[in-house]
mmCIF file of C-alpha atoms in Angstrom:
data_model
loop_
_atom_site.group_PDB
_atom_site.id
_atom_site.type_symbol
_atom_site.label_atom_id
_atom_site.label_comp_id
_atom_site.label_asym_id
_atom_site.label_seq_id
_atom_site.Cartn_x
_atom_site.Cartn_y
_atom_site.Cartn_z
ATOM 1 C CA MET A 1 -3.264 32.456 39.247
ATOM 2 C CA ARG A 2 -6.083 30.350 39.031
ATOM 3 C CA THR A 3 -6.134 30.787 35.242
ATOM 4 C CA THR A 4 -2.656 29.434 35.104
ATOM 5 C CA ARG A 5 -3.178 26.716 37.216
ATOM 6 C CA ILE A 6 -6.163 25.793 34.560
ATOM 7 C CA LEU A 7 -3.543 26.070 31.827
ATOM 8 C CA THR A 8 -1.073 23.960 33.341
ATOM 9 C CA GLY A 9 -3.352 21.267 33.962
ATOM 10 C CA ALA A 10 -5.229 21.080 30.845
ATOM 11 C CA ALA A 11 -1.173 20.907 29.111
ATOM 12 C CA LEU A 12 -0.537 18.246 31.435
ATOM 13 C CA ALA A 13 -3.617 16.332 30.331
ATOM 14 C CA ALA A 14 -2.921 16.736 26.694
ATOM 15 C CA LEU A 15 0.569 15.575 27.065
ATOM 16 C CA ALA A 16 -0.723 12.571 29.073
ATOM 17 C CA LEU A 17 -3.250 11.710 26.136
ATOM 18 C CA PHE A 18 -0.304 11.883 23.481
ATOM 19 C CA THR A 19 2.079 9.628 25.329
ATOM 20 C CA ALA A 20 -0.625 7.430 26.205
ATOM 21 C CA ALA A 21 -1.740 6.876 22.576
ATOM 22 C CA GLY A 22 1.556 5.845 21.402
ATOM 23 C CA PRO A 23 1.405 2.395 22.569
ATOM 24 C CA ALA A 24 -2.397 1.918 21.306
ATOM 25 C CA ALA A 25 -0.908 2.235 17.826
ATOM 26 C CA ALA A 26 1.798 -0.148 18.412
ATOM 27 C CA ASP A 27 -0.742 -2.538 19.763
ATOM 28 C CA THR A 28 -2.433 -2.678 16.863
ATOM 29 C CA PRO A 29 0.100 -2.422 13.987
ATOM 30 C CA SER A 30 -0.386 -2.477 10.250
ATOM 31 C CA PRO A 31 -1.207 -6.311 9.109
ATOM 32 C CA SER A 32 1.478 -7.881 7.676
ATOM 33 C CA PRO A 33 0.615 -10.859 5.826
ATOM 34 C CA SER A 34 3.961 -12.373 5.213
ATOM 35 C CA ALA A 35 3.966 -13.075 9.164
ATOM 36 C CA SER A 36 3.070 -16.604 8.181
ATOM 37 C CA GLY A 37 5.736 -19.140 9.167
ATOM 38 C CA ASP A 38 6.222 -20.083 5.451
ATOM 39 C CA THR A 39 9.247 -18.458 4.090
ATOM 40 C CA SER A 40 9.391 -20.659 1.061
ATOM 41 C CA SER A 41 9.273 -18.922 -2.528
ATOM 42 C CA PRO A 42 7.330 -19.943 -5.096
ATOM 43 C CA THR A 43 9.154 -20.825 -8.222
ATOM 44 C CA GLN A 44 6.475 -20.491 -11.002
ATOM 45 C CA ALA A 45 3.888 -18.131 -12.280
ATOM 46 C CA GLY A 46 0.440 -18.323 -13.618
ATOM 47 C CA THR A 47 -0.548 -17.764 -16.942
ATOM 48 C CA SER A 48 -4.145 -15.938 -15.912
ATOM 49 C CA PHE A 49 -5.759 -14.074 -13.497
ATOM 50 C CA ARG A 50 -7.304 -17.348 -12.030
ATOM 51 C CA THR A 51 -4.060 -19.343 -12.058
ATOM 52 C CA ALA A 52 -2.205 -16.714 -10.745
ATOM 53 C CA THR A 53 0.704 -17.856 -8.008
ATOM 54 C CA ALA A 54 0.002 -16.493 -4.563
ATOM 55 C CA LEU A 55 2.757 -14.139 -3.073
ATOM 56 C CA LYS A 56 2.706 -12.934 0.567
ATOM 57 C CA GLN A 57 4.282 -9.396 0.999
ATOM 58 C CA ASP A 58 8.056 -9.113 1.502
ATOM 59 C CA GLN A 59 8.515 -12.533 -0.448
ATOM 60 C CA SER A 60 9.893 -12.830 -3.705
ATOM 61 C CA GLY A 61 8.841 -15.339 -6.452
ATOM 62 C CA THR A 62 10.494 -16.596 -9.343
ATOM 63 C CA ALA A 63 9.811 -18.253 -12.572
ATOM 64 C CA ASP A 64 11.300 -19.445 -15.793
ATOM 65 C CA ALA A 65 9.499 -18.557 -18.900
ATOM 66 C CA SER A 66 9.415 -17.661 -22.335
ATOM 67 C CA THR A 67 9.497 -14.127 -24.164
ATOM 68 C CA GLY A 68 6.080 -13.308 -24.627
ATOM 69 C CA ASP A 69 4.551 -15.287 -22.241
ATOM 70 C CA TYR A 70 2.023 -13.507 -19.807
ATOM 71 C CA LEU A 71 3.003 -14.129 -16.028
ATOM 72 C CA TYR A 72 0.661 -13.565 -13.026
ATOM 73 C CA TRP A 73 1.074 -13.549 -9.426
ATOM 74 C CA VAL A 74 -1.299 -12.162 -6.833
ATOM 75 C CA PHE A 75 -0.774 -10.788 -3.239
ATOM 76 C CA PRO A 76 -2.693 -9.284 -0.305
ATOM 77 C CA ALA A 77 -3.093 -5.742 0.499
ATOM 78 C CA ASP A 78 -4.661 -4.029 3.377
ATOM 79 C CA ALA A 79 -6.131 -0.724 3.985
ATOM 80 C CA GLY A 80 -3.525 2.022 5.013
ATOM 81 C CA GLN A 81 -0.925 0.209 2.769
ATOM 82 C CA ARG A 82 1.072 1.656 -0.206
ATOM 83 C CA PRO A 83 2.153 -1.228 -2.141
ATOM 84 C CA THR A 84 5.345 -1.393 -4.417
ATOM 85 C CA VAL A 85 5.613 -3.962 -7.152
ATOM 86 C CA LYS A 86 9.355 -4.779 -8.179
ATOM 87 C CA ALA A 87 10.023 -6.885 -10.957
ATOM 88 C CA THR A 88 13.467 -8.133 -12.439
ATOM 89 C CA VAL A 89 13.843 -9.783 -15.925
ATOM 90 C CA LYS A 90 17.093 -11.906 -16.706
ATOM 91 C CA LEU A 91 17.161 -11.559 -20.514
ATOM 92 C CA PRO A 92 19.014 -14.290 -22.902
ATOM 93 C CA GLU A 93 22.247 -13.980 -24.396
ATOM 94 C CA SER A 94 22.759 -10.766 -26.602
ATOM 95 C CA ALA A 95 23.990 -13.192 -29.252
ATOM 96 C CA ALA A 96 20.563 -14.759 -29.539
ATOM 97 C CA ARG A 97 18.472 -11.892 -29.808
ATOM 98 C CA HIS A 98 17.501 -9.620 -32.600
ATOM 99 C CA GLY A 99 16.896 -6.563 -31.119
ATOM 100 C CA ALA A 100 15.361 -4.332 -28.195
ATOM 101 C CA SER A 101 12.528 -5.689 -26.103
ATOM 102 C CA THR A 102 10.018 -3.790 -24.118
ATOM 103 C CA TRP A 103 8.927 -4.885 -20.768
ATOM 104 C CA GLN A 104 5.791 -3.831 -18.809
ATOM 105 C CA ILE A 105 4.459 -4.840 -15.218
ATOM 106 C CA ASP A 106 0.476 -4.238 -14.647
ATOM 107 C CA VAL A 107 -1.172 -4.177 -11.257
ATOM 108 C CA TYR A 108 -4.936 -4.988 -11.141
ATOM 109 C CA ASP A 109 -7.201 -5.132 -7.503
ATOM 110 C CA GLY A 110 -9.486 -7.802 -6.816
ATOM 111 C CA LEU A 111 -12.004 -6.474 -9.353
ATOM 112 C CA ARG A 112 -9.641 -6.678 -12.157
ATOM 113 C CA ARG A 113 -9.413 -3.007 -12.109
ATOM 114 C CA ARG A 114 -5.878 -2.069 -13.421
ATOM 115 C CA GLN A 115 -4.574 0.413 -11.045
ATOM 116 C CA ALA A 116 -2.456 3.497 -11.993
ATOM 117 C CA CYS A 117 1.182 3.764 -10.680
ATOM 118 C CA MET A 118 2.068 6.822 -8.781
ATOM 119 C CA TYR A 119 5.686 6.878 -10.061
ATOM 120 C CA GLY A 120 8.253 4.146 -10.741
ATOM 121 C CA SER A 121 9.352 2.569 -14.086
ATOM 122 C CA GLN A 122 6.261 0.389 -15.122
ATOM 123 C CA THR A 123 7.511 0.039 -18.572
ATOM 124 C CA ARG A 124 11.158 -0.082 -19.704
ATOM 125 C CA THR A 125 12.997 -0.903 -22.771
ATOM 126 C CA ALA A 126 16.012 -3.499 -22.701
ATOM 127 C CA ALA A 127 18.758 -2.816 -25.611
ATOM 128 C CA ALA A 128 19.903 -5.749 -27.488
ATOM 129 C CA GLU A 129 22.704 -6.124 -25.612
ATOM 130 C CA ALA A 130 21.337 -5.425 -22.046
ATOM 131 C CA ALA A 131 21.451 -8.412 -19.576
ATOM 132 C CA ALA A 132 18.568 -7.667 -17.506
ATOM 133 C CA VAL A 133 15.621 -5.147 -17.300
ATOM 134 C CA GLU A 134 14.188 -3.978 -13.846
ATOM 135 C CA LEU A 135 10.450 -2.531 -13.586
ATOM 136 C CA LYS A 136 8.628 -0.728 -10.494
ATOM 137 C CA CYS A 137 5.125 0.256 -9.701
ATOM 138 C CA VAL A 138 4.539 2.122 -6.541
ATOM 139 C CA LEU A 139 0.614 2.283 -6.234
ATOM 140 C CA ARG A 140 -1.663 4.560 -4.410
ATOM 141 C CA PRO A 141 -2.465 4.080 -0.715
ATOM 142 C CA VAL A 142 -4.834 1.624 -0.181
ATOM 143 C CA ARG A 143 -8.604 3.193 1.408
ATOM 144 C CA ALA A 144 -10.523 1.118 3.619
ATOM 145 C CA LEU A 145 -13.565 2.395 1.652
ATOM 146 C CA ALA A 146 -14.471 4.167 -1.593
ATOM 147 C CA GLU A 147 -17.344 5.339 -3.566
ATOM 148 C CA PRO A 148 -18.876 2.820 -6.195
ATOM 149 C CA TRP A 149 -17.753 4.918 -8.965
ATOM 150 C CA ALA A 150 -14.110 5.629 -7.623
ATOM 151 C CA ASN A 151 -11.214 3.318 -8.817
ATOM 152 C CA ASP A 152 -9.519 3.944 -5.487
ATOM 153 C CA PRO A 153 -7.419 0.938 -4.554
ATOM 154 C CA LEU A 154 -9.186 -1.277 -1.710
ATOM 155 C CA PRO A 155 -8.437 -3.878 0.529
ATOM 156 C CA GLY A 156 -7.758 -7.279 -0.864
ATOM 157 C CA SER A 157 -6.177 -9.338 -3.613
ATOM 158 C CA TYR A 158 -3.698 -7.459 -5.951
ATOM 159 C CA TYR A 159 -2.422 -9.138 -9.365
ATOM 160 C CA ILE A 160 0.889 -8.607 -11.226
ATOM 161 C CA ARG A 161 1.216 -9.294 -14.627
ATOM 162 C CA LEU A 162 4.665 -9.210 -16.402
ATOM 163 C CA THR A 163 4.870 -9.402 -20.074
ATOM 164 C CA ALA A 164 7.052 -8.137 -23.003
ATOM 165 C CA VAL A 165 4.717 -5.805 -24.743
ATOM 166 C CA SER A 166 7.525 -5.301 -27.710
ATOM 167 C CA MET A 167 10.206 -7.640 -29.325
ATOM 168 C CA PRO A 168 11.351 -8.719 -32.576
ATOM 169 C CA GLU A 169 9.047 -11.556 -33.827
ATOM 170 C CA GLN A 170 12.256 -13.773 -34.079
ATOM 171 C CA ASP A 171 12.875 -13.576 -30.169
ATOM 172 C CA GLN A 172 9.466 -14.686 -29.116
ATOM 173 C CA GLY A 173 9.875 -17.972 -27.432
ATOM 174 C CA LEU A 174 13.253 -17.152 -26.034
ATOM 175 C CA PRO A 175 13.996 -18.199 -22.343
ATOM 176 C CA VAL A 176 14.011 -15.342 -19.586
ATOM 177 C CA HIS A 177 14.488 -15.893 -15.792
ATOM 178 C CA THR A 178 11.868 -13.443 -13.971
ATOM 179 C CA GLU A 179 11.791 -12.431 -10.367
ATOM 180 C CA VAL A 180 8.903 -10.561 -8.491
ATOM 181 C CA GLU A 181 8.472 -8.811 -5.048
ATOM 182 C CA ALA A 182 5.549 -7.160 -3.552
ATOM 183 C CA THR A 183 6.152 -4.733 -0.360
ATOM 184 C CA SER A 184 4.353 -1.996 1.441
ATOM 185 C CA ILE A 185 4.741 1.016 3.859
ATOM 186 C CA ASP A 186 2.333 2.326 6.049
ATOM 187 C CA ALA A 187 0.502 5.235 4.380
ATOM 188 C CA GLY A 188 -0.637 6.973 7.872
ATOM 189 C CA GLY A 189 -3.659 8.070 8.872
ATOM 190 C CA ALA A 190 -3.817 11.093 6.590
ATOM 191 C CA HIS A 191 -5.457 8.361 4.101
ATOM 192 C CA ALA A 192 -7.729 6.764 6.841
ATOM 193 C CA VAL A 193 -11.428 7.159 5.907
ATOM 194 C CA ASP A 194 -14.684 6.541 7.892
ATOM 195 C CA GLY A 195 -16.162 2.943 7.487
ATOM 196 C CA SER A 196 -14.644 -0.089 5.748
ATOM 197 C CA LEU A 197 -15.785 -3.056 3.401
ATOM 198 C CA ALA A 198 -17.543 -5.776 4.987
ATOM 199 C CA THR A 199 -15.237 -8.109 3.127
ATOM 200 C CA PRO A 200 -11.407 -7.684 1.336
ATOM 201 C CA LEU A 201 -12.091 -7.823 -2.657
ATOM 202 C CA VAL A 202 -10.389 -11.771 -2.669
ATOM 203 C CA PRO A 203 -11.617 -13.753 -5.770
ATOM 204 C CA GLY A 204 -12.169 -17.296 -4.450
ATOM 205 C CA THR A 205 -9.423 -18.831 -6.084
ATOM 206 C CA THR A 206 -7.042 -16.688 -4.695
ATOM 207 C CA ALA A 207 -8.368 -16.448 -0.824
ATOM 208 C CA ALA A 208 -5.471 -18.636 0.456
ATOM 209 C CA ALA A 209 -3.171 -15.770 -0.181
ATOM 210 C CA GLU A 210 -5.118 -13.421 2.182
ATOM 211 C CA THR A 211 -5.786 -15.891 5.624
ATOM 212 C CA ASP A 212 -2.695 -15.214 7.087
ATOM 213 C CA ASP A 213 -3.442 -14.689 10.712
ATOM 214 C CA ASP A 214 -6.107 -12.345 10.719
ATOM 215 C CA SER A 215 -4.222 -10.157 8.107
ATOM 216 C CA TRP A 216 -7.357 -8.097 7.103
ATOM 217 C CA THR A 217 -8.248 -6.998 10.777
ATOM 218 C CA SER A 218 -6.455 -3.826 10.778
ATOM 219 C CA GLY A 219 -9.065 -2.264 13.367
ATOM 220 C CA TRP A 220 -10.208 0.845 13.905
ATOM 221 C CA TRP A 221 -7.383 2.635 15.273
ATOM 222 C CA THR A 222 -5.302 4.998 13.123
ATOM 223 C CA ASP A 223 -3.116 8.085 14.272
ATOM 224 C CA ARG A 224 -5.841 10.414 12.476
ATOM 225 C CA TRP A 225 -7.560 9.707 15.854
ATOM 226 C CA LEU A 226 -4.481 11.099 17.784
ATOM 227 C CA TRP A 227 -3.805 14.334 16.188
ATOM 228 C CA THR A 228 -8.047 14.748 15.919
ATOM 229 C CA ALA A 229 -7.834 14.403 19.955
ATOM 230 C CA VAL A 230 -4.814 16.724 20.282
ATOM 231 C CA GLY A 231 -5.948 19.556 18.004
ATOM 232 C CA GLY A 232 -9.002 19.428 19.829
ATOM 233 C CA ILE A 233 -7.470 19.890 23.288
ATOM 234 C CA LEU A 234 -5.121 22.933 21.836
ATOM 235 C CA ALA A 235 -8.278 24.389 20.611
ATOM 236 C CA ALA A 236 -9.485 24.210 23.979
ATOM 237 C CA LEU A 237 -6.607 25.623 25.539
ATOM 238 C CA ALA A 238 -6.461 28.599 23.122
ATOM 239 C CA GLY A 239 -10.074 29.511 23.931
ATOM 240 C CA ILE A 240 -9.611 29.244 27.742
ATOM 241 C CA GLY A 241 -6.173 31.413 27.468
ATOM 242 C CA GLY A 242 -8.299 33.680 25.179
ATOM 243 C CA TYR A 243 -11.185 33.864 27.550
ATOM 244 C CA ALA A 244 -8.524 34.810 30.624
ATOM 245 C CA LEU A 245 -6.952 37.376 28.693
ATOM 246 C CA THR A 246 -9.772 39.248 27.545
ATOM 247 C CA ARG A 247 -12.370 39.174 30.822
ATOM 248 C CA GLY A 248 -9.804 41.283 32.631
ATOM 249 C CA ASN A 249 -9.452 40.960 36.809
ATOM 250 C CA GLY A 250 -13.213 40.334 37.088
ATOM 251 C CA ARG A 251 -13.516 43.377 39.587
ATOM 252 C CA PRO A 252 -15.679 46.095 39.053
ATOM 253 C CA VAL A 253 -14.714 49.732 38.153
ATOM 254 C CA ARG A 254 -15.375 52.497 40.388
ATOM 255 C CA ASN A 255 -15.789 56.040 39.796
#
């Protein structure tokens, strides 16, 4: 009976910890750089890393350009987020074009290291009669810290570069309309690591895009702490139960 009361009390304590930890996660949500009151969407793009047009997450940016131009935008991403970049290019009238064109989006971090896409159509070829082409790049989850030799995504600026990588020479300079958008989801505590960068990887000329309401203070909490605590309690319960089953009734055996 005493063992049963101990196990019941421990189980109730674990349940209380589990339910109490839920609001803590809600009190420290993943940062949302788009929380600023500025909802205007940029209508131009930069032509280099240094002149990249700043975007907030969940904010679309548009630009009218010419086929063959290199177009740049920059957006912030914090630890625990998994960014997705989408781009749409509205092509000139098919009568003005001389063949298919291939378009590509590349994403670079604050150190201008090209980041690989987990999946998505990063490069696509538009047929001569196509009206538009859509591109997508889903990045790996952003980590709070990484080894110096690693190419892991880290908190800071992320640059989007959009351009046509192949086209008939006669089609260079034709007008196009482009639209890009960066979003992200919470990757969860499975990708959390101990430690963090002293400052995000934000080059000076783009720092204005990353200063929205402490958007980099993601805090120490991740759901990894919750599951670690619950796992420890369950292990303790298993140990108590195993001891109760193997010790017997505790009374000496008389001959």
